[in-house]
Coordinates of C-alpha atoms in Angstrom, one line a residue:
M1 CA 0.1 0.0 0.0
A2 CA 1.3 3.4 -0.7
I3 CA 0.3 6.9 0.4
A4 CA 1.3 9.6 -2.0
M5 CA 1.9 13.2 -0.9
H6 CA 2.4 16.0 -3.3
W7 CA 3.5 19.3 -1.6
S8 CA 3.9 22.8 -3.0
C9 CA 4.9 26.0 -1.2
L10 CA 3.9 29.6 -1.9
S11 CA 5.4 32.7 -0.5
L12 CA 2.6 35.1 0.2
F13 CA 3.5 38.8 -0.4
L14 CA 1.0 41.5 0.2
P15 CA 2.0 44.7 -1.7
N16 CA -0.2 46.9 0.3
A17 CA 0.5 45.5 3.7
P18 CA 2.1 47.9 6.2
S19 CA 5.8 47.5 6.7
Y20 CA 7.8 47.3 9.9
S21 CA 11.2 48.9 10.1
S22 CA 13.8 50.0 12.5
S23 CA 13.6 53.4 14.1
P24 CA 16.6 55.7 14.2
S25 CA 16.9 54.9 17.9
G26 CA 17.2 51.3 17.3
G27 CA 13.7 50.3 18.2
A28 CA 11.0 48.7 15.9
S29 CA 8.6 51.1 14.2
L30 CA 5.0 50.0 14.0
P31 CA 2.9 51.4 11.1
G32 CA 0.7 54.4 11.8
T33 CA -1.0 57.0 9.7
A34 CA 0.7 59.0 7.0
N35 CA 1.4 61.6 9.5
S36 CA 2.5 59.6 12.6
F37 CA 4.5 56.5 13.7
V38 CA 4.9 54.8 17.0
S39 CA 8.4 53.7 18.0
F40 CA 9.5 51.3 20.7
S41 CA 13.0 51.9 22.0
G42 CA 15.2 51.2 24.9
L43 CA 13.9 47.7 25.3
R44 CA 16.1 45.3 27.3
A45 CA 15.6 42.3 29.5
T46 CA 17.7 40.2 31.8
S47 CA 15.3 37.3 32.3
A48 CA 13.4 35.0 30.0
S49 CA 10.3 35.0 32.2
S50 CA 7.7 37.6 31.0
S51 CA 6.2 37.5 34.5
S52 CA 9.5 38.9 36.0
H53 CA 9.4 42.2 34.1
G54 CA 7.6 45.4 35.1
F55 CA 6.9 47.6 32.1
F56 CA 6.2 51.4 32.1
A57 CA 5.8 53.8 29.3
K58 CA 6.8 57.4 28.9
K59 CA 5.0 59.3 26.3
L60 CA 7.1 61.8 24.4
W61 CA 6.1 64.3 21.8
S62 CA 8.3 65.8 19.1
L63 CA 7.4 68.2 16.3
E64 CA 8.7 67.8 12.8
K65 CA 7.7 70.0 10.0
T66 CA 4.4 70.8 11.8
R67 CA 3.5 67.1 12.0
I68 CA 2.8 65.7 15.4
L69 CA 4.7 62.4 15.9
P70 CA 3.7 60.4 19.1
V71 CA 6.7 58.3 20.3
I72 CA 6.3 55.8 23.1
E73 CA 9.5 54.7 24.9
C74 CA 9.2 51.3 26.6
L75 CA 11.7 50.6 29.5
V76 CA 12.1 47.3 31.3
K77 CA 12.7 47.1 35.0
S78 CA 14.2 43.7 36.0
L79 CA 12.6 41.9 39.0
E80 CA 13.6 38.7 40.8
P81 CA 13.1 35.6 38.6
T82 CA 10.1 33.5 39.3
T83 CA 10.5 29.8 39.8
H84 CA 7.6 27.6 38.6
T85 CA 7.2 23.9 39.5
T86 CA 5.1 21.3 37.8
K87 CA 4.5 17.5 38.0
V88 CA 4.1 17.3 34.2
Q89 CA 7.0 15.7 32.4
R90 CA 7.9 16.7 28.8
N91 CA 8.0 14.1 26.0
A92 CA 11.4 12.4 26.7
N93 CA 11.8 11.6 23.1
L94 CA 12.5 15.3 22.4
A95 CA 15.8 14.9 24.2
K96 CA 17.0 12.5 21.5
L97 CA 16.9 15.3 18.9
Q98 CA 20.5 16.3 18.0
G99 CA 20.9 20.0 18.7
G100 CA 18.5 21.3 16.2
Y101 CA 17.1 20.9 12.7
L102 CA 19.6 19.8 10.0
F103 CA 19.3 22.7 7.7
P104 CA 20.2 25.6 10.3
E105 CA 23.2 23.4 11.1
I106 CA 24.3 23.1 7.4
A107 CA 23.9 26.9 7.1
R108 CA 26.0 27.4 10.2
R109 CA 28.9 25.3 8.9
R110 CA 28.7 26.8 5.4
N111 CA 28.9 30.4 6.9
A112 CA 31.8 29.3 9.0
H113 CA 33.6 27.9 6.0
I114 CA 33.0 31.0 3.9
Q115 CA 34.4 33.2 6.7
K116 CA 37.4 31.0 6.8
Y117 CA 37.7 30.7 3.0
P118 CA 36.1 33.8 1.4
D119 CA 36.9 32.7 -2.1
A120 CA 35.4 29.2 -1.8
K121 CA 33.0 28.0 -4.4
I122 CA 30.1 26.2 -2.5
I123 CA 27.2 24.3 -3.8
S124 CA 24.8 24.4 -1.0
L125 CA 22.6 21.3 -0.2
G126 CA 21.0 23.0 2.7
I127 CA 17.5 24.5 2.9
G128 CA 16.1 25.7 -0.4
D129 CA 14.5 29.1 -1.0
T130 CA 12.4 30.7 -3.7
T131 CA 14.3 32.8 -6.2
E132 CA 11.7 33.9 -8.6
P133 CA 8.5 36.0 -8.0
I134 CA 5.1 34.5 -7.9
P135 CA 3.3 34.6 -11.3
G136 CA 0.9 37.4 -11.5
L137 CA -2.0 35.2 -12.3
I138 CA -1.7 33.6 -8.8
T139 CA -1.3 36.9 -7.0
L140 CA -4.2 38.4 -8.9
A141 CA -6.4 35.5 -7.9
M142 CA -5.3 35.8 -4.4
E143 CA -6.0 39.5 -4.3
A144 CA -9.5 39.0 -5.7
R145 CA -10.4 36.3 -3.3
A146 CA -9.0 38.2 -0.3
H147 CA -11.0 41.3 -1.3
G148 CA -14.2 39.1 -1.8
L149 CA -13.8 38.1 1.9
S150 CA -14.4 41.6 2.9
T151 CA -17.8 41.7 1.2
L152 CA -21.1 40.2 2.3
E153 CA -21.5 38.4 -1.0
G154 CA -18.0 37.0 -1.1
Y155 CA -17.5 36.1 2.6
S156 CA -17.6 32.2 3.0
G157 CA -16.6 31.5 6.6
Y158 CA -14.6 28.4 7.2
G159 CA -13.8 26.3 4.2
A160 CA -14.0 22.6 3.8
E161 CA -11.6 20.8 6.3
Q162 CA -10.2 18.7 3.5
G163 CA -9.8 21.7 1.1
E164 CA -12.2 23.3 -1.3
K165 CA -13.8 20.8 -3.7
A166 CA -13.0 22.8 -6.9
M167 CA -9.3 22.9 -5.9
R168 CA -9.2 19.2 -5.1
V169 CA -10.9 18.3 -8.4
A170 CA -8.1 20.5 -10.3
L171 CA -5.4 18.8 -8.1
A172 CA -6.6 15.3 -8.9
E173 CA -6.7 16.1 -12.7
T174 CA -3.3 17.9 -12.8
F175 CA -1.2 15.7 -10.7
Y176 CA -3.0 12.3 -10.9
G177 CA -4.7 12.4 -14.3
G178 CA -5.4 8.9 -15.7
M179 CA -4.6 7.2 -12.4
D180 CA -8.2 7.0 -11.1
I181 CA -7.6 9.2 -8.1
K182 CA -10.8 10.9 -7.0
D183 CA -11.1 14.4 -5.5
N184 CA -12.3 13.0 -2.2
E185 CA -8.8 11.3 -2.0
I186 CA -7.1 14.6 -2.1
F187 CA -6.4 16.7 1.1
V188 CA -5.2 20.2 1.0
S189 CA -3.0 20.9 4.2
D190 CA -0.6 23.6 5.5
G191 CA 2.7 21.9 4.4
A192 CA 5.0 18.9 4.2
K193 CA 6.4 18.8 7.8
C194 CA 2.9 19.0 9.3
D195 CA 1.6 16.1 7.2
I196 CA 4.6 14.0 8.0
A197 CA 4.0 14.6 11.7
R198 CA 0.2 13.9 11.3
L199 CA 0.9 10.5 9.5
Q200 CA 3.2 9.6 12.3
L201 CA 0.3 10.2 14.7
V202 CA -1.8 7.9 12.6
F203 CA 0.9 5.1 12.8
G204 CA 1.7 5.5 16.4
P205 CA 4.9 4.8 18.4
D206 CA 5.0 1.1 17.8
V207 CA 5.8 0.9 14.2
S208 CA 9.2 0.4 12.4
I209 CA 10.4 2.7 9.7
A210 CA 12.9 2.7 6.8
V211 CA 14.3 5.9 5.1
Q212 CA 16.6 6.5 2.2
D213 CA 20.0 7.5 3.3
P214 CA 20.4 10.5 2.6
S215 CA 16.8 11.8 2.9
Y216 CA 14.7 14.6 4.0
P217 CA 15.3 15.0 7.7
A218 CA 11.8 15.5 8.8
Y219 CA 11.0 11.8 8.2
V220 CA 13.6 10.9 10.9
D221 CA 12.9 13.8 13.3
S222 CA 9.2 13.1 13.4
S223 CA 9.9 9.4 14.1
V224 CA 12.2 10.4 16.9
M225 CA 9.6 12.7 18.5
M226 CA 6.9 9.9 18.1
G227 CA 9.1 7.5 20.1
Q228 CA 9.6 5.1 17.2
T229 CA 13.3 5.1 17.5
G230 CA 16.0 4.3 20.0
A231 CA 19.0 6.5 21.0
F232 CA 21.2 8.4 18.6
R233 CA 24.4 6.7 17.8
K234 CA 27.2 9.2 17.4
D235 CA 29.6 6.7 16.0
V236 CA 27.4 6.3 12.9
Q237 CA 25.4 9.5 13.2
Q238 CA 22.2 7.5 12.9
Y239 CA 19.3 6.4 15.4
S240 CA 18.9 2.9 16.4
K241 CA 15.7 1.0 15.3
I242 CA 15.6 3.0 12.0
Q243 CA 16.5 1.2 8.8
Y244 CA 18.7 3.5 6.8
M245 CA 18.5 2.3 3.0
R246 CA 21.9 3.5 1.7
C247 CA 21.4 5.3 -1.7
S248 CA 24.7 6.2 -3.3
H249 CA 26.5 6.4 -6.6
E250 CA 27.6 2.8 -6.3
N251 CA 24.0 1.6 -6.2
D252 CA 22.6 4.2 -8.6
F253 CA 20.9 6.0 -5.7
F254 CA 18.3 3.2 -5.1
P255 CA 18.6 0.9 -2.2
D256 CA 19.5 -2.7 -2.3
L257 CA 16.1 -4.0 -1.1
S258 CA 17.5 -7.6 -0.8
S259 CA 19.4 -6.3 2.2
V260 CA 16.7 -4.2 3.9
P261 CA 14.9 -5.8 6.7
R262 CA 11.1 -5.7 6.8
T263 CA 9.6 -2.5 8.3
D264 CA 6.1 -1.2 8.8
I265 CA 6.6 2.1 7.0
I266 CA 8.9 3.0 4.1
F267 CA 9.5 6.7 3.5
F268 CA 10.6 7.1 -0.1
C269 CA 11.1 10.4 -1.9
S270 CA 11.5 10.8 -5.8
P271 CA 13.1 12.8 -7.1
N272 CA 15.1 12.5 -4.0
N273 CA 15.9 15.4 -1.5
P274 CA 18.9 16.0 -1.5
T275 CA 20.5 13.8 -4.1
G276 CA 17.9 14.7 -6.9
S277 CA 18.0 11.2 -8.1
A278 CA 14.6 10.1 -9.6
A279 CA 13.7 6.4 -9.4
T280 CA 12.8 4.5 -12.7
R281 CA 9.6 2.7 -13.4
E282 CA 11.4 -0.6 -12.9
Q283 CA 12.9 0.5 -9.6
L284 CA 9.5 1.5 -8.3
K285 CA 7.9 -1.7 -9.4
E286 CA 10.6 -3.4 -7.2
L287 CA 9.9 -1.1 -4.3
V288 CA 6.0 -1.8 -4.6
A289 CA 6.7 -5.5 -4.8
F290 CA 8.9 -5.4 -1.7
A291 CA 6.2 -3.5 0.3
T292 CA 3.5 -5.9 -0.9
I293 CA 5.4 -9.0 0.3
N294 CA 6.2 -7.4 3.6
G295 CA 2.8 -5.9 4.1
S296 CA 4.4 -2.4 4.4
I297 CA 3.1 1.1 3.8
I298 CA 5.0 3.3 1.4
V299 CA 4.8 6.9 2.1
Y300 CA 5.8 8.4 -1.2
D301 CA 6.9 12.0 -1.3
S302 CA 6.5 13.4 -4.8
A303 CA 7.2 17.1 -3.9
Y304 CA 9.6 17.6 -6.8
A305 CA 7.8 15.6 -9.4
I306 CA 7.2 18.6 -11.5
Y307 CA 10.9 18.8 -12.2
M308 CA 11.0 15.4 -13.8
S309 CA 12.4 15.7 -17.3
D310 CA 12.4 12.2 -18.5
N311 CA 10.0 9.3 -18.6
N312 CA 10.3 8.2 -15.0
P313 CA 7.0 7.9 -12.9
R314 CA 5.8 11.2 -11.3
S315 CA 3.6 9.2 -8.9
I316 CA 3.7 5.9 -7.1
Y317 CA 0.2 5.4 -8.3
E318 CA 1.6 4.9 -11.9
I319 CA 2.8 1.6 -10.6
P320 CA 0.5 -1.5 -10.6
G321 CA -0.4 -2.7 -7.2
A322 CA 0.6 0.5 -5.4
R323 CA -2.9 1.3 -4.1
E324 CA -3.5 -2.3 -2.9
G325 CA -3.3 -2.8 0.9

């Protein structure tokens, strides 16, 4: 059985939204009218607890070219820290996570390398970012929809929890055309990491998982937080109780499934993040057959399928038997 996920990201830019900038005194300026602004400056704190601070404001007025500019200075008075006690224990699995998310760590090491070797040519395999503006067709539609919500005729209240039907129909036709995927099998959500975590909640803590190595770190991190793994092994930089399916140049970036033990869940991404390797039709047939024999579920991440330039499958559902459980 396979679960297919297709994720897309949009950066929302509102051209008429108020901007926030730094004031000359170093504080943050909040938007006001054309003739005024409010500035917060002189803010400092010595404790992380908001309850240990006393705030007071002093209102100042200044005159600039006959315009009255109200300025509020916020100062902080440090008090004794407050100690809180509780009998509630945090999720112990969080302590297994290694110092933070992978991509910030990659960025830290990249910046340290550049500082040491300013002329170094670096190909970053860290977090991706958008480099081109959103097409005008999309932003115009967003603008029209947002404006409609401000009218009695256009206001719609909460949308369908699985996403608007018209959008789900369009997604089914665009990404799964000819694969017999219905719109009621499509769910519109708030992003990849959230969906991965929700799937882990569905599976629970007692399942075993396999991941490509290397692979998108959210698969592993969500498994750790769910309690599906053992401790982190620093000698091999891997978690125990996870099957890491090695994908390298030597095996054409596809795991040797004959040496992979059975697991309940198989996370598989094609084209892969970060290698960019795309599985062939024959390779995916092998993967589906492997999961069928073992009674495993494939969580198939096709976030980058739009970049496929050859005849490789863009969805696991192109493979016979992928939908059978």
